[in-house]
Amino acid sequence: MTTTLKLWFSTIANTLANPGALLVFAVIYALLLVASYIFIWIREATVSQVLVTYALMILIPIAFFALQAAIIDRALDQKFRWRIILIDTLKFLAVTIPVLLLVLFLYYLLNKLAARYPAPVVVAAAPTPAAHPTTPTPPVTPPLHWPSLIFSTLRFALLGVALPLAAIHLWIAVAGGEFRGLFKRMGSGLARAFSSDSVLIYGLGLIVFVVLPYIMLVPVFNLSGNKTEFAVFSLRLLLAFLFSLVGWVSTLTALTRSVPAVPVEVPEPNVVIPTESPA
């Protein structure tokens, strides 16, 4: 655990110490957010809007996987090789589709199983006549329904932990542009996905790129003045953007660095055994 924590904090320090690489990641991340916002905001009313929607449906996955490829390849090579990043973007997309389909199938089975254990319907008792009829009746607190809690936890573990970890380790396994030994690396990557070090790194990253941005965006503050409120809201957006970016880059980089290097297979030389010549 100590080694993993040192790796995590050193990765954050290295991420912040490379503003050039962080700027490249920020540009790709900003393009991804802008494209996602336009995709949600636009209305399919005219032909041009429909074409823009279809274009964004292609652009958003490419930008997402290009960001992951840039982070992982930068962690492996300490530089940006855009040809390899482009190849890895397509490879990441290809290996993610089967994992996503499997997770969606398991999620469907969880929902079907959860439907067999519905939460009981709590019916509020009728108010009894009292000396003070204007006193409001306190709401009835429903009892804890353990099946609902268990299935909600399983859904979060499936979508929030298992899917990202499996996908990330598959990305790391196929990164680099080499196709030799691809399926062997994918199998070993899935085997490492749920190791203790991997889960700990991802859990620390989850605090930075999910919990902290959520804390910054969700609370509502009552401020006097529109300019002050707009400035505070803009600052909160900027901090949420930075924390989510730095947290995700550090998490992906730390997971990449935690994977042991694959030894290069050196072919054995052909040894020619001389034949004895007849005397």
Coordinates of N, CA and C in Angstrom, one line a residue, residues 76-253:
L76 N 3.7 6.1 -21.4 CA 4.6 5.1 -21.8 C 5.8 5.6 -22.5
D77 N 5.7 6.6 -23.3 CA 6.8 7.1 -24.1 C 7.4 8.4 -23.7
Q78 N 6.7 9.1 -22.7 CA 7.1 10.5 -22.3 C 7.1 11.5 -23.4
K79 N 6.3 11.2 -24.5 CA 6.2 12.2 -25.6 C 4.9 11.8 -26.3
F80 N 4.5 12.8 -27.2 CA 3.3 12.6 -28.0 C 3.7 12.1 -29.4
R81 N 3.3 10.8 -29.7 CA 3.5 10.3 -31.0 C 2.0 10.2 -31.6
W82 N 1.7 11.2 -32.4 CA 0.3 11.3 -32.8 C -0.2 10.2 -33.7
R83 N 0.7 9.7 -34.5 CA 0.3 8.5 -35.4 C 0.0 7.3 -34.5
I84 N 0.8 7.0 -33.5 CA 0.5 5.9 -32.6 C -0.8 6.2 -31.8
I85 N -1.0 7.5 -31.4 CA -2.2 7.9 -30.6 C -3.4 7.7 -31.5
L86 N -3.4 8.0 -32.8 CA -4.5 7.8 -33.6 C -4.8 6.3 -33.8
I87 N -3.8 5.5 -33.9 CA -4.0 4.0 -34.0 C -4.6 3.5 -32.7
D88 N -4.0 3.9 -31.6 CA -4.6 3.5 -30.3 C -6.0 4.0 -30.0
T89 N -6.3 5.1 -30.6 CA -7.7 5.6 -30.4 C -8.7 4.6 -31.0
L90 N -8.4 4.1 -32.2 CA -9.3 3.1 -32.8 C -9.2 1.8 -32.1
K91 N -8.0 1.4 -31.6 CA -7.9 0.1 -30.9 C -8.7 0.2 -29.5
F92 N -8.6 1.3 -28.9 CA -9.4 1.5 -27.6 C -10.9 1.4 -27.8
L93 N -11.3 2.0 -28.9 CA -12.7 1.9 -29.3 C -13.2 0.5 -29.5
A94 N -12.3 -0.3 -30.2 CA -12.6 -1.6 -30.6 C -12.7 -2.5 -29.4
V95 N -11.8 -2.4 -28.4 CA -11.7 -3.3 -27.3 C -12.8 -2.9 -26.2
T96 N -13.3 -1.7 -26.3 CA -14.2 -1.2 -25.3 C -15.6 -1.7 -25.6
I97 N -15.9 -1.9 -26.9 CA -17.3 -2.2 -27.2 C -17.7 -3.6 -26.6
P98 N -16.9 -4.7 -26.7 CA -17.4 -5.9 -26.1 C -17.5 -5.8 -24.6
V99 N -16.6 -5.1 -23.9 CA -16.7 -4.9 -22.5 C -18.0 -4.1 -22.1
L100 N -18.3 -3.1 -22.9 CA -19.5 -2.3 -22.6 C -20.8 -3.2 -22.9
L101 N -20.8 -4.0 -23.9 CA -22.0 -4.8 -24.2 C -22.1 -5.9 -23.0
L102 N -21.0 -6.4 -22.5 CA -21.1 -7.4 -21.4 C -21.6 -6.7 -20.2
V103 N -21.1 -5.5 -19.9 CA -21.6 -4.8 -18.7 C -23.1 -4.5 -18.8
L104 N -23.5 -4.0 -19.9 CA -24.9 -3.7 -20.1 C -25.8 -4.9 -20.0
F105 N -25.3 -6.1 -20.4 CA -26.1 -7.3 -20.3 C -26.2 -7.7 -18.8
L106 N -25.1 -7.5 -18.0 CA -25.1 -7.8 -16.6 C -26.0 -6.8 -15.9
Y107 N -26.0 -5.6 -16.3 CA -26.8 -4.5 -15.7 C -28.3 -4.9 -15.9
Y108 N -28.6 -5.4 -17.1 CA -30.0 -5.8 -17.4 C -30.4 -7.0 -16.5
L109 N -29.5 -7.9 -16.3 CA -29.8 -9.1 -15.4 C -30.0 -8.6 -14.0
L110 N -29.2 -7.6 -13.6 CA -29.4 -7.1 -12.2 C -30.8 -6.4 -12.1
N111 N -31.2 -5.7 -13.1 CA -32.5 -5.1 -13.0 C -33.6 -6.1 -13.0
K112 N -33.5 -7.1 -13.8 CA -34.5 -8.2 -13.8 C -34.6 -8.9 -12.4
L113 N -33.4 -9.1 -11.8 CA -33.4 -9.8 -10.5 C -33.9 -8.9 -9.4
A114 N -33.6 -7.6 -9.5 CA -34.1 -6.6 -8.5 C -35.6 -6.5 -8.6
A115 N -36.2 -6.7 -9.8 CA -37.6 -6.5 -9.9 C -38.3 -7.6 -9.1
R116 N -37.6 -8.7 -8.8 CA -38.3 -9.8 -7.9 C -38.3 -9.4 -6.5
Y117 N -37.6 -8.4 -6.1 CA -37.6 -8.0 -4.7 C -38.0 -6.5 -4.6
P118 N -39.2 -6.2 -4.9 CA -39.6 -4.7 -4.8 C -39.7 -4.2 -3.4
A119 N -39.4 -2.9 -3.3 CA -39.5 -2.3 -2.0 C -41.0 -2.2 -1.6
P120 N -41.3 -2.5 -0.3 CA -42.7 -2.4 0.2 C -43.2 -1.0 0.1
V121 N -44.5 -0.9 -0.2 CA -45.1 0.4 -0.3 C -45.6 0.8 1.1
V122 N -45.1 2.0 1.5 CA -45.4 2.5 2.9 C -46.6 3.4 2.8
V123 N -47.7 3.1 3.5 CA -48.9 3.9 3.4 C -48.9 4.7 4.7
A124 N -49.1 6.0 4.6 CA -49.1 6.8 5.8 C -50.5 6.6 6.5
A125 N -50.4 6.5 7.8 CA -51.6 6.3 8.6 C -52.4 7.6 8.6
A126 N -53.7 7.5 8.7 CA -54.6 8.6 8.7 C -54.4 9.4 10.0
P127 N -54.4 10.7 10.0 CA -54.2 11.5 11.2 C -55.4 11.4 12.1
T128 N -55.0 11.2 13.4 CA -56.1 11.1 14.4 C -56.4 12.4 15.0
P129 N -57.7 12.6 15.4 CA -58.1 13.9 15.9 C -57.2 14.2 17.2
A130 N -56.8 15.5 17.2 CA -55.9 15.9 18.3 C -56.4 17.2 18.8
A131 N -55.8 17.6 19.9 CA -56.2 18.9 20.5 C -55.8 20.1 19.6
H132 N -54.7 19.9 18.9 CA -54.2 20.9 18.0 C -54.3 20.4 16.5
P133 N -55.4 20.6 15.9 CA -55.6 20.0 14.5 C -54.6 20.6 13.5
T134 N -54.1 21.8 13.8 CA -53.2 22.4 12.8 C -51.8 21.9 12.8
T135 N -51.5 21.1 13.8 CA -50.1 20.5 13.9 C -49.8 19.5 12.8
P136 N -48.8 19.7 11.9 CA -48.6 18.8 10.8 C -48.1 17.4 11.3
T137 N -48.6 16.4 10.6 CA -48.2 15.1 10.9 C -46.8 14.8 10.4
P138 N -45.9 14.3 11.2 CA -44.6 14.0 10.7 C -44.6 12.9 9.6
P139 N -43.7 13.0 8.6 CA -43.7 12.0 7.6 C -43.3 10.6 8.1
V140 N -43.8 9.6 7.5 CA -43.5 8.2 7.9 C -42.2 7.9 7.2
T141 N -41.2 7.5 8.0 CA -39.9 7.0 7.5 C -40.0 5.6 7.1
P142 N -39.8 5.3 5.8 CA -39.8 3.8 5.4 C -38.7 3.0 6.0
P143 N -38.9 1.8 6.3 CA -37.8 1.0 6.8 C -36.8 0.7 5.7
L144 N -35.6 0.4 6.2 CA -34.5 0.1 5.2 C -34.8 -1.2 4.5
H145 N -34.8 -1.1 3.2 CA -35.0 -2.3 2.3 C -33.7 -2.8 1.8
W146 N -33.2 -3.9 2.4 CA -31.9 -4.4 2.1 C -31.7 -4.8 0.7
P147 N -32.6 -5.4 0.0 CA -32.4 -5.8 -1.4 C -32.2 -4.6 -2.3
S148 N -32.9 -3.5 -2.0 CA -32.7 -2.3 -2.8 C -31.3 -1.7 -2.6
L149 N -30.8 -1.7 -1.4 CA -29.5 -1.2 -1.1 C -28.4 -2.1 -1.7
I150 N -28.6 -3.4 -1.7 CA -27.6 -4.3 -2.2 C -27.6 -4.2 -3.7
F151 N -28.7 -4.1 -4.4 CA -28.7 -4.0 -5.9 C -28.2 -2.6 -6.3
S152 N -28.5 -1.6 -5.5 CA -27.9 -0.3 -5.9 C -26.4 -0.3 -5.8
T153 N -25.9 -1.0 -4.7 CA -24.4 -1.1 -4.6 C -23.8 -1.9 -5.7
L154 N -24.5 -3.0 -6.1 CA -24.0 -3.8 -7.2 C -24.0 -3.0 -8.5
R155 N -25.0 -2.2 -8.7 CA -25.0 -1.4 -10.0 C -23.9 -0.4 -10.0
F156 N -23.6 0.3 -8.8 CA -22.5 1.2 -8.8 C -21.2 0.5 -9.0
A157 N -21.0 -0.7 -8.3 CA -19.8 -1.5 -8.5 C -19.6 -1.9 -9.9
L158 N -20.6 -2.2 -10.6 CA -20.5 -2.7 -12.0 C -20.2 -1.5 -13.0
L159 N -21.0 -0.4 -12.9 CA -20.8 0.7 -13.8 C -19.7 1.7 -13.4
G160 N -19.5 1.9 -12.0 CA -18.6 2.8 -11.6 C -17.2 2.3 -11.3
V161 N -17.1 1.0 -11.1 CA -15.8 0.4 -10.8 C -15.3 -0.6 -11.8
A162 N -16.1 -1.7 -12.0 CA -15.7 -2.8 -12.8 C -15.5 -2.4 -14.3
L163 N -16.5 -1.6 -14.8 CA -16.4 -1.2 -16.2 C -15.2 -0.3 -16.5
P164 N -15.0 0.8 -15.7 CA -13.8 1.6 -15.9 C -12.5 0.9 -15.7
L165 N -12.3 0.1 -14.7 CA -11.1 -0.6 -14.5 C -10.8 -1.6 -15.6
A166 N -11.8 -2.4 -16.0 CA -11.6 -3.4 -17.0 C -11.2 -2.7 -18.3
A167 N -11.9 -1.6 -18.7 CA -11.6 -0.8 -19.9 C -10.2 -0.2 -19.8
I168 N -9.8 0.4 -18.7 CA -8.5 1.1 -18.6 C -7.4 0.1 -18.8
H169 N -7.5 -1.1 -18.1 CA -6.4 -2.1 -18.3 C -6.4 -2.7 -19.7
L170 N -7.5 -2.8 -20.3 CA -7.5 -3.2 -21.7 C -6.8 -2.2 -22.6
W171 N -7.1 -0.9 -22.3 CA -6.4 0.2 -23.1 C -4.9 0.1 -22.9
I172 N -4.5 -0.1 -21.6 CA -3.0 -0.1 -21.4 C -2.4 -1.3 -22.1
A173 N -3.1 -2.4 -22.1 CA -2.6 -3.7 -22.7 C -2.4 -3.5 -24.2
V174 N -3.3 -2.8 -24.9 CA -3.2 -2.8 -26.3 C -2.5 -1.5 -26.8
A175 N -2.1 -0.6 -25.9 CA -1.5 0.6 -26.3 C -0.1 0.4 -26.8
G176 N 0.4 1.3 -27.7 CA 1.7 1.2 -28.2 C 1.8 0.9 -29.7
G177 N 0.7 0.6 -30.3 CA 0.7 0.4 -31.8 C 1.2 -0.9 -32.2
E178 N 1.6 -1.9 -31.3 CA 2.1 -3.2 -31.7 C 1.0 -4.2 -31.6
F179 N 0.9 -5.1 -32.6 CA -0.2 -6.1 -32.6 C 0.3 -7.5 -32.2
R180 N 1.6 -7.6 -32.1 CA 2.2 -8.9 -31.7 C 1.9 -9.2 -30.2
G181 N 1.3 -10.4 -30.0 CA 1.0 -10.8 -28.6 C -0.2 -10.0 -28.0
L182 N -1.1 -9.5 -28.9 CA -2.1 -8.6 -28.5 C -3.1 -9.3 -27.5
F183 N -3.6 -10.5 -27.9 CA -4.6 -11.2 -27.0 C -4.0 -11.6 -25.7
K184 N -2.7 -12.0 -25.7 CA -2.0 -12.3 -24.4 C -1.9 -11.1 -23.5
R185 N -1.6 -10.0 -24.1 CA -1.6 -8.8 -23.2 C -3.0 -8.4 -22.7
M186 N -4.0 -8.6 -23.5 CA -5.3 -8.3 -23.1 C -5.8 -9.2 -21.9
G187 N -5.4 -10.5 -22.0 CA -5.7 -11.4 -20.9 C -5.0 -11.0 -19.6
S188 N -3.8 -10.7 -19.7 CA -3.0 -10.3 -18.5 C -3.5 -8.9 -18.0
G189 N -4.0 -8.0 -18.9 CA -4.5 -6.8 -18.4 C -5.8 -6.9 -17.6
L190 N -6.7 -7.8 -18.1 CA -7.9 -8.1 -17.4 C -7.7 -8.7 -16.0
A191 N -6.6 -9.6 -16.0 CA -6.3 -10.2 -14.7 C -5.8 -9.2 -13.7
R192 N -5.1 -8.1 -14.1 CA -4.6 -7.1 -13.2 C -5.7 -6.0 -12.9
A193 N -6.8 -6.0 -13.6 CA -7.7 -4.9 -13.4 C -8.3 -4.8 -12.0
F194 N -8.5 -5.9 -11.3 CA -9.1 -5.9 -10.0 C -8.1 -6.2 -8.9
S195 N -6.9 -6.0 -9.1 CA -5.9 -6.2 -8.1 C -6.0 -5.1 -7.0
S196 N -5.5 -5.3 -5.9 CA -5.6 -4.4 -4.8 C -5.0 -3.0 -5.1
D197 N -3.8 -3.0 -5.8 CA -3.1 -1.8 -6.2 C -4.0 -1.0 -7.2
S198 N -4.5 -1.7 -8.1 CA -5.3 -1.1 -9.1 C -6.6 -0.4 -8.5
V199 N -7.3 -1.2 -7.7 CA -8.5 -0.6 -7.0 C -8.2 0.5 -6.1
L200 N -7.0 0.5 -5.4 CA -6.6 1.6 -4.6 C -6.3 2.9 -5.4
I201 N -5.6 2.7 -6.5 CA -5.3 3.9 -7.3 C -6.6 4.5 -7.9
Y202 N -7.5 3.6 -8.3 CA -8.7 4.1 -8.9 C -9.6 4.8 -7.8
G203 N -9.6 4.2 -6.6 CA -10.4 4.8 -5.6 C -9.9 6.2 -5.2
L204 N -8.5 6.4 -5.1 CA -8.0 7.7 -4.8 C -8.3 8.7 -6.0
G205 N -8.2 8.2 -7.2 CA -8.6 9.0 -8.3 C -10.0 9.4 -8.3
L206 N -10.9 8.5 -7.9 CA -12.3 8.8 -7.9 C -12.6 9.9 -7.0
I207 N -11.9 10.1 -5.9 CA -12.1 11.2 -5.0 C -11.8 12.5 -5.7
V208 N -10.7 12.5 -6.5 CA -10.2 13.8 -7.1 C -11.1 14.1 -8.3
F209 N -11.4 13.2 -9.2 CA -12.0 13.6 -10.4 C -13.5 13.4 -10.4
V210 N -14.1 12.9 -9.3 CA -15.6 12.9 -9.2 C -16.1 13.6 -7.9
V211 N -15.6 13.2 -6.8 CA -16.1 13.7 -5.5 C -15.8 15.2 -5.4
L212 N -14.6 15.6 -5.6 CA -14.2 17.1 -5.4 C -15.0 18.0 -6.4
P213 N -15.0 17.6 -7.7 CA -15.9 18.4 -8.6 C -17.3 18.5 -8.2
Y214 N -17.8 17.4 -7.7 CA -19.2 17.3 -7.3 C -19.4 18.3 -6.1
I215 N -18.5 18.3 -5.1 CA -18.6 19.2 -4.0 C -18.6 20.6 -4.4
M216 N -17.8 20.9 -5.5 CA -17.6 22.3 -5.9 C -18.8 22.8 -6.7
L217 N -19.5 21.9 -7.4 CA -20.6 22.3 -8.3 C -22.0 22.3 -7.6
V218 N -22.2 21.3 -6.7 CA -23.6 21.1 -6.2 C -24.0 22.1 -5.2
P219 N -23.2 22.5 -4.2 CA -23.8 23.4 -3.2 C -24.2 24.8 -3.8
V220 N -25.3 25.3 -3.3 CA -25.8 26.6 -3.7 C -25.5 27.7 -2.7
F221 N -24.9 28.8 -3.2 CA -24.6 29.9 -2.3 C -25.4 31.1 -2.6
N222 N -26.0 31.7 -1.6 CA -26.7 33.0 -1.8 C -25.8 34.2 -1.7
L223 N -25.5 34.7 -2.9 CA -24.6 35.9 -3.0 C -25.3 37.1 -3.4
S224 N -24.9 38.2 -3.0 CA -25.5 39.5 -3.4 C -24.8 40.0 -4.6
G225 N -25.5 40.3 -5.6 CA -25.0 40.9 -6.8 C -24.8 39.9 -7.9
N226 N -25.3 40.2 -9.1 CA -25.1 39.3 -10.2 C -23.7 39.0 -10.7
K227 N -22.9 40.1 -10.6 CA -21.5 40.0 -11.0 C -20.7 39.0 -10.1
T228 N -21.0 39.2 -8.8 CA -20.3 38.3 -7.8 C -20.7 36.9 -8.0
E229 N -22.0 36.7 -8.2 CA -22.5 35.3 -8.3 C -22.0 34.7 -9.6
F230 N -21.9 35.5 -10.7 CA -21.3 34.9 -12.0 C -19.8 34.6 -11.8
A231 N -19.1 35.5 -11.1 CA -17.7 35.2 -10.9 C -17.4 34.0 -10.1
V232 N -18.2 33.8 -9.0 CA -18.0 32.6 -8.1 C -18.4 31.4 -8.9
F233 N -19.5 31.4 -9.7 CA -19.9 30.3 -10.5 C -18.8 29.9 -11.5
S234 N -18.2 30.9 -12.2 CA -17.2 30.7 -13.2 C -16.0 30.1 -12.5
L235 N -15.6 30.5 -11.3 CA -14.5 30.0 -10.5 C -14.8 28.5 -10.2
R236 N -16.0 28.2 -9.8 CA -16.4 26.8 -9.4 C -16.3 25.9 -10.6
L237 N -16.7 26.4 -11.8 CA -16.6 25.6 -13.0 C -15.2 25.4 -13.4
L238 N -14.3 26.4 -13.3 CA -12.9 26.2 -13.6 C -12.2 25.2 -12.6
L239 N -12.5 25.3 -11.4 CA -11.9 24.4 -10.4 C -12.4 23.0 -10.6
A240 N -13.7 22.8 -10.9 CA -14.2 21.5 -11.2 C -13.5 20.9 -12.5
F241 N -13.3 21.8 -13.5 CA -12.7 21.3 -14.7 C -11.2 20.9 -14.4
L242 N -10.5 21.6 -13.6 CA -9.1 21.3 -13.3 C -9.0 20.1 -12.5
F243 N -9.8 19.9 -11.5 CA -9.7 18.8 -10.6 C -10.1 17.5 -11.4
S244 N -11.2 17.6 -12.2 CA -11.5 16.4 -13.0 C -10.5 16.0 -14.0
L245 N -9.8 17.0 -14.6 CA -8.8 16.7 -15.6 C -7.5 16.2 -14.9
V246 N -7.0 16.9 -13.9 CA -5.8 16.4 -13.2 C -6.0 15.1 -12.5
G247 N -7.2 14.9 -11.9 CA -7.5 13.6 -11.3 C -7.5 12.4 -12.3
W248 N -8.2 12.7 -13.4 CA -8.3 11.6 -14.4 C -6.9 11.3 -15.0
V249 N -6.2 12.3 -15.4 CA -4.8 12.2 -16.0 C -3.9 11.4 -15.0
S250 N -3.9 11.8 -13.7 CA -3.1 11.2 -12.7 C -3.5 9.7 -12.5
T251 N -4.8 9.5 -12.5 CA -5.2 8.1 -12.3 C -4.8 7.2 -13.4
L252 N -5.0 7.7 -14.6 CA -4.7 6.8 -15.8 C -3.2 6.7 -15.9
T253 N -2.4 7.7 -15.6 CA -1.0 7.6 -15.6 C -0.4 6.7 -14.6

